[in-house]
XYZ file of C-alpha atoms in Angstrom:
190
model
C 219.404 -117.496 0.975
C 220.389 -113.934 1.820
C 219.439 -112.674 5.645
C 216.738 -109.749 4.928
C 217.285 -106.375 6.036
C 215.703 -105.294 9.263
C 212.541 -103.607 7.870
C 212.132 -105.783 5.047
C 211.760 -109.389 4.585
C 211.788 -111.534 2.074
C 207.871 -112.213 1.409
C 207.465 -107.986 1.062
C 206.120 -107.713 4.625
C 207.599 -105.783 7.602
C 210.098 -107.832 9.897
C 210.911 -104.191 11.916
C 210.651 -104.950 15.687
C 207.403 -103.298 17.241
C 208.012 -99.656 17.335
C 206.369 -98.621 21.142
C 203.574 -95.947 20.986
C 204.565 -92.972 21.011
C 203.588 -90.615 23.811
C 202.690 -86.718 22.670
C 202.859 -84.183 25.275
C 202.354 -80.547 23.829
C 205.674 -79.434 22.752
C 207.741 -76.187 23.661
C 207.163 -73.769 20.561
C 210.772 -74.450 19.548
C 209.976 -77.888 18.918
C 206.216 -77.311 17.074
C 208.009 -75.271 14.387
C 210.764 -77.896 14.034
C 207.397 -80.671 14.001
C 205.985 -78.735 11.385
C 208.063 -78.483 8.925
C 208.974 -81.463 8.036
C 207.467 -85.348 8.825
C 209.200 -88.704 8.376
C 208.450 -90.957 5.584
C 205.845 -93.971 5.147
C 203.312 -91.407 4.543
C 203.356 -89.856 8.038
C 200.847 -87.535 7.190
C 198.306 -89.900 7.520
C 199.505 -92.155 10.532
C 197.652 -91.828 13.531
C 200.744 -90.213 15.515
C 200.049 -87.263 13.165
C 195.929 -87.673 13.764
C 197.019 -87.470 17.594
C 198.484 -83.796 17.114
C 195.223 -82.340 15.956
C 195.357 -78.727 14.745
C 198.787 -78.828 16.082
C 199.663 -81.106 12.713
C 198.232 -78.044 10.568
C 200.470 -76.710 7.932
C 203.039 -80.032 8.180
C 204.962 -81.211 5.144
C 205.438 -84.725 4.260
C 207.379 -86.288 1.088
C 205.665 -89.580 -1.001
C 206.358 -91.557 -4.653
C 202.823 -90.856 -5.139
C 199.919 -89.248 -4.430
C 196.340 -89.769 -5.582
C 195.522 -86.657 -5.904
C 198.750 -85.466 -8.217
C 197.345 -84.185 -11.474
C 199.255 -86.506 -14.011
C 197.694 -87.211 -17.643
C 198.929 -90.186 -18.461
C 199.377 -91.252 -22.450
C 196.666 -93.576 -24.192
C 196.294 -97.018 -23.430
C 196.125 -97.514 -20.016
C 194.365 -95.532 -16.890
C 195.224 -91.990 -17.921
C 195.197 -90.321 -13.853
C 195.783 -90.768 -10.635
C 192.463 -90.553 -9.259
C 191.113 -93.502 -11.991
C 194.042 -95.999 -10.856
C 192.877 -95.424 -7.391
C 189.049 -96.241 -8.247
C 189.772 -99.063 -10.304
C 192.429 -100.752 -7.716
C 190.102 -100.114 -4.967
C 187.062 -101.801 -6.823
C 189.530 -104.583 -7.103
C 190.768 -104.837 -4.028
C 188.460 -103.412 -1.973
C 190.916 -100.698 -0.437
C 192.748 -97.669 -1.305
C 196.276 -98.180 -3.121
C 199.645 -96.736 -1.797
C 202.192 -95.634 -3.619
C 204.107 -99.048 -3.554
C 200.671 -100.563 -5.789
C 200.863 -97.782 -7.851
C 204.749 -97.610 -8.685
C 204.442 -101.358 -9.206
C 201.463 -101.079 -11.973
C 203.680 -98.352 -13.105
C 206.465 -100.452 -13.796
C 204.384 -102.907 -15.397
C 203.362 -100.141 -17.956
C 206.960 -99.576 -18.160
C 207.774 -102.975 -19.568
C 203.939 -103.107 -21.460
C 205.154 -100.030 -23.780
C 208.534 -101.308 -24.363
C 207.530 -104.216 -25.476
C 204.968 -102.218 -27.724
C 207.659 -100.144 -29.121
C 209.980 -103.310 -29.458
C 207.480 -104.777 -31.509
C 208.838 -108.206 -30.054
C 209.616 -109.570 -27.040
C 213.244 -110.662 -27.592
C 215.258 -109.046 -24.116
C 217.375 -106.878 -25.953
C 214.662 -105.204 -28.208
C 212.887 -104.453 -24.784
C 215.830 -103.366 -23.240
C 216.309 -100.702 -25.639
C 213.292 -99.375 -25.944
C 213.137 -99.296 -22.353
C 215.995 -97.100 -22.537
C 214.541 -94.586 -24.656
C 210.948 -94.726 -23.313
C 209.773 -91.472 -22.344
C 205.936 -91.225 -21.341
C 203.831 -89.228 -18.669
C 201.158 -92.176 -16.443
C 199.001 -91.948 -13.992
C 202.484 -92.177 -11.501
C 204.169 -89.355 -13.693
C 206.982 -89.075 -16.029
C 208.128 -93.126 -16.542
C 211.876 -92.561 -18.273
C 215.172 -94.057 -17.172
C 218.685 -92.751 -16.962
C 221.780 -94.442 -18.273
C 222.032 -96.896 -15.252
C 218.121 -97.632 -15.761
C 216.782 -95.578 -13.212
C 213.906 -93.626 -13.364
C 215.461 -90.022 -12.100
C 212.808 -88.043 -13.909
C 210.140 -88.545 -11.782
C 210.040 -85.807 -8.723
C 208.899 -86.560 -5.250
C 205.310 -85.483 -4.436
C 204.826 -82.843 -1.489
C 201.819 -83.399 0.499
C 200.316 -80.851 3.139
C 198.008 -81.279 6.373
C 195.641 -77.981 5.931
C 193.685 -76.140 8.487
C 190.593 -77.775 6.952
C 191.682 -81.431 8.092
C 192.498 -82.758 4.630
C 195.869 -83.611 3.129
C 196.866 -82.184 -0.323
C 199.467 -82.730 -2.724
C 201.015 -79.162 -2.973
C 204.066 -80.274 -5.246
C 205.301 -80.643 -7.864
C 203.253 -77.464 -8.831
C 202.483 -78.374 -12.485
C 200.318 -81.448 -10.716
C 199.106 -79.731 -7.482
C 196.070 -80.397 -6.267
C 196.064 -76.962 -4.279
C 199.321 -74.295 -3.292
C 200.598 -75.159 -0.319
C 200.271 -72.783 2.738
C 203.400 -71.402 3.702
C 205.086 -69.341 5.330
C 202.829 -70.801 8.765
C 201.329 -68.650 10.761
C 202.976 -67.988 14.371
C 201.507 -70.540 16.772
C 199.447 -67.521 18.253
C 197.639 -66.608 15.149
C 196.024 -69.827 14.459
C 193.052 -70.683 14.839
C-alpha cells in the first residue's frame, strides 16, 4: 500500500497537519491590494479567514472547478444547470455540494453518455466514445483531449462584492454578474 500524500489520504479525507489560526491585523495598503487580488484555493472566498476581513475582503478574486451559480445548460437527460444539481444534492444530502460532488456526478455523466453512444458496454466501445464525447452539463463543457483529459472546461472566477455575496464573474458566457474591477482606491470605498 502506497504512503498518501500529505493533504490527502487514502479514505478521501484530509491527513494535512492542523493549520494554526490565523491572526489578521489590518494590513499596510501595499499588502490590501496584493490581498485583493488574488485568494488561495479550496474556495477561500468563503472560509472564515476571508469572513474575518469584512469589507476589507470586497472586490477579492478567487479561482474554483465549479460554481453553483455558473450559467451552464446542460444537454437532455440528466439535471440540465447548476443551480438544479445543487437543489437536488442538497435534498439528498441535506447540505450544499462543492465542486468535488459535482465534478464527480459529472464524471459519472461522462461514462453514462458513453456508454449511451457505445450502445454497449464492452471497454473499448466506451473508451471511444469517451474520446469523442463532446457535451455541455450542469459542470460545463465534459470533452477530453488525446491523453483523456478534460482541458475544455475553464476555471470559474468568483468575486466577494460590496453587497456581501460571492458571484461567479467568469467565464463570461456563464456569469452570474461582471465582475467589479478595476477596485476602487482603499479611500474611496465605502
Amino acid at each position: 500500500r502506497s504512503k498518501p500524500v500529505i493533504g490527502h489520504s487514502t479514505s478521501g479525507t484530509t491527513n494535512a497537519p492542523p493549520a494554526a489560526k490565523p491572526e489578521h491585523p489590518k494590513p499596510d495598503t501595499k499588502a490590501k491590494n496584493l490581498a485583493t487580488v488574488a485568494t488561495t484555493v479550496a474556495n477561500a472566498l468563503c472560509s472564515a479567514e476571508a469572513k474575518s476581513l469584512g469589507k476589507d475582503a470586497d472586490y477579492v478574486f478567487g479561482g474554483t472547478q465549479w460554481s453553483v451559480t455558473a450559467k451552464y445548460s446542460g444537454s437532455p437527460g440528466f439535471i440540465s444547470s447548476s443551480q438544479e444539481f445543487a437543489n437536488a444534492f442538497e435534498a439528498k444530502y441535506g447540505h450544499a455540494p462543492d465542486y468535488h460532488n459535482a465534478e464527480s456526478a459529472a464524471g459519472c455523466l461522462a461514462f453514462q453518455y458513453a456508454i449511451q453512444n457505445a450502445g454497449s458496454l464492452d471497454p473499448q466501445k466506451v473508451r471511444d466514445a469517451l474520446s469523442n464525447l463532446n457535451v455541455v452539463t450542469f459542470y460545463g463543457p465534459l470533452r477530453f483531449d488525446s491523453r483523456g483529459i478534460n482541458t475544455f472546461k475553464p476555471m470559474a472566477i468568483e468575486q466577494l462584492q460590496p453587497d456581501g455575496r460571492k458571484y461567479t464573474v467568469f467565464p463570461s458566457t456563464v456569469a452570474e454578474k461582471d465582475a467589479l474591477y478595476p477596485m476602487p482606491a482603499w479611500d474611496k470605498r465605502k
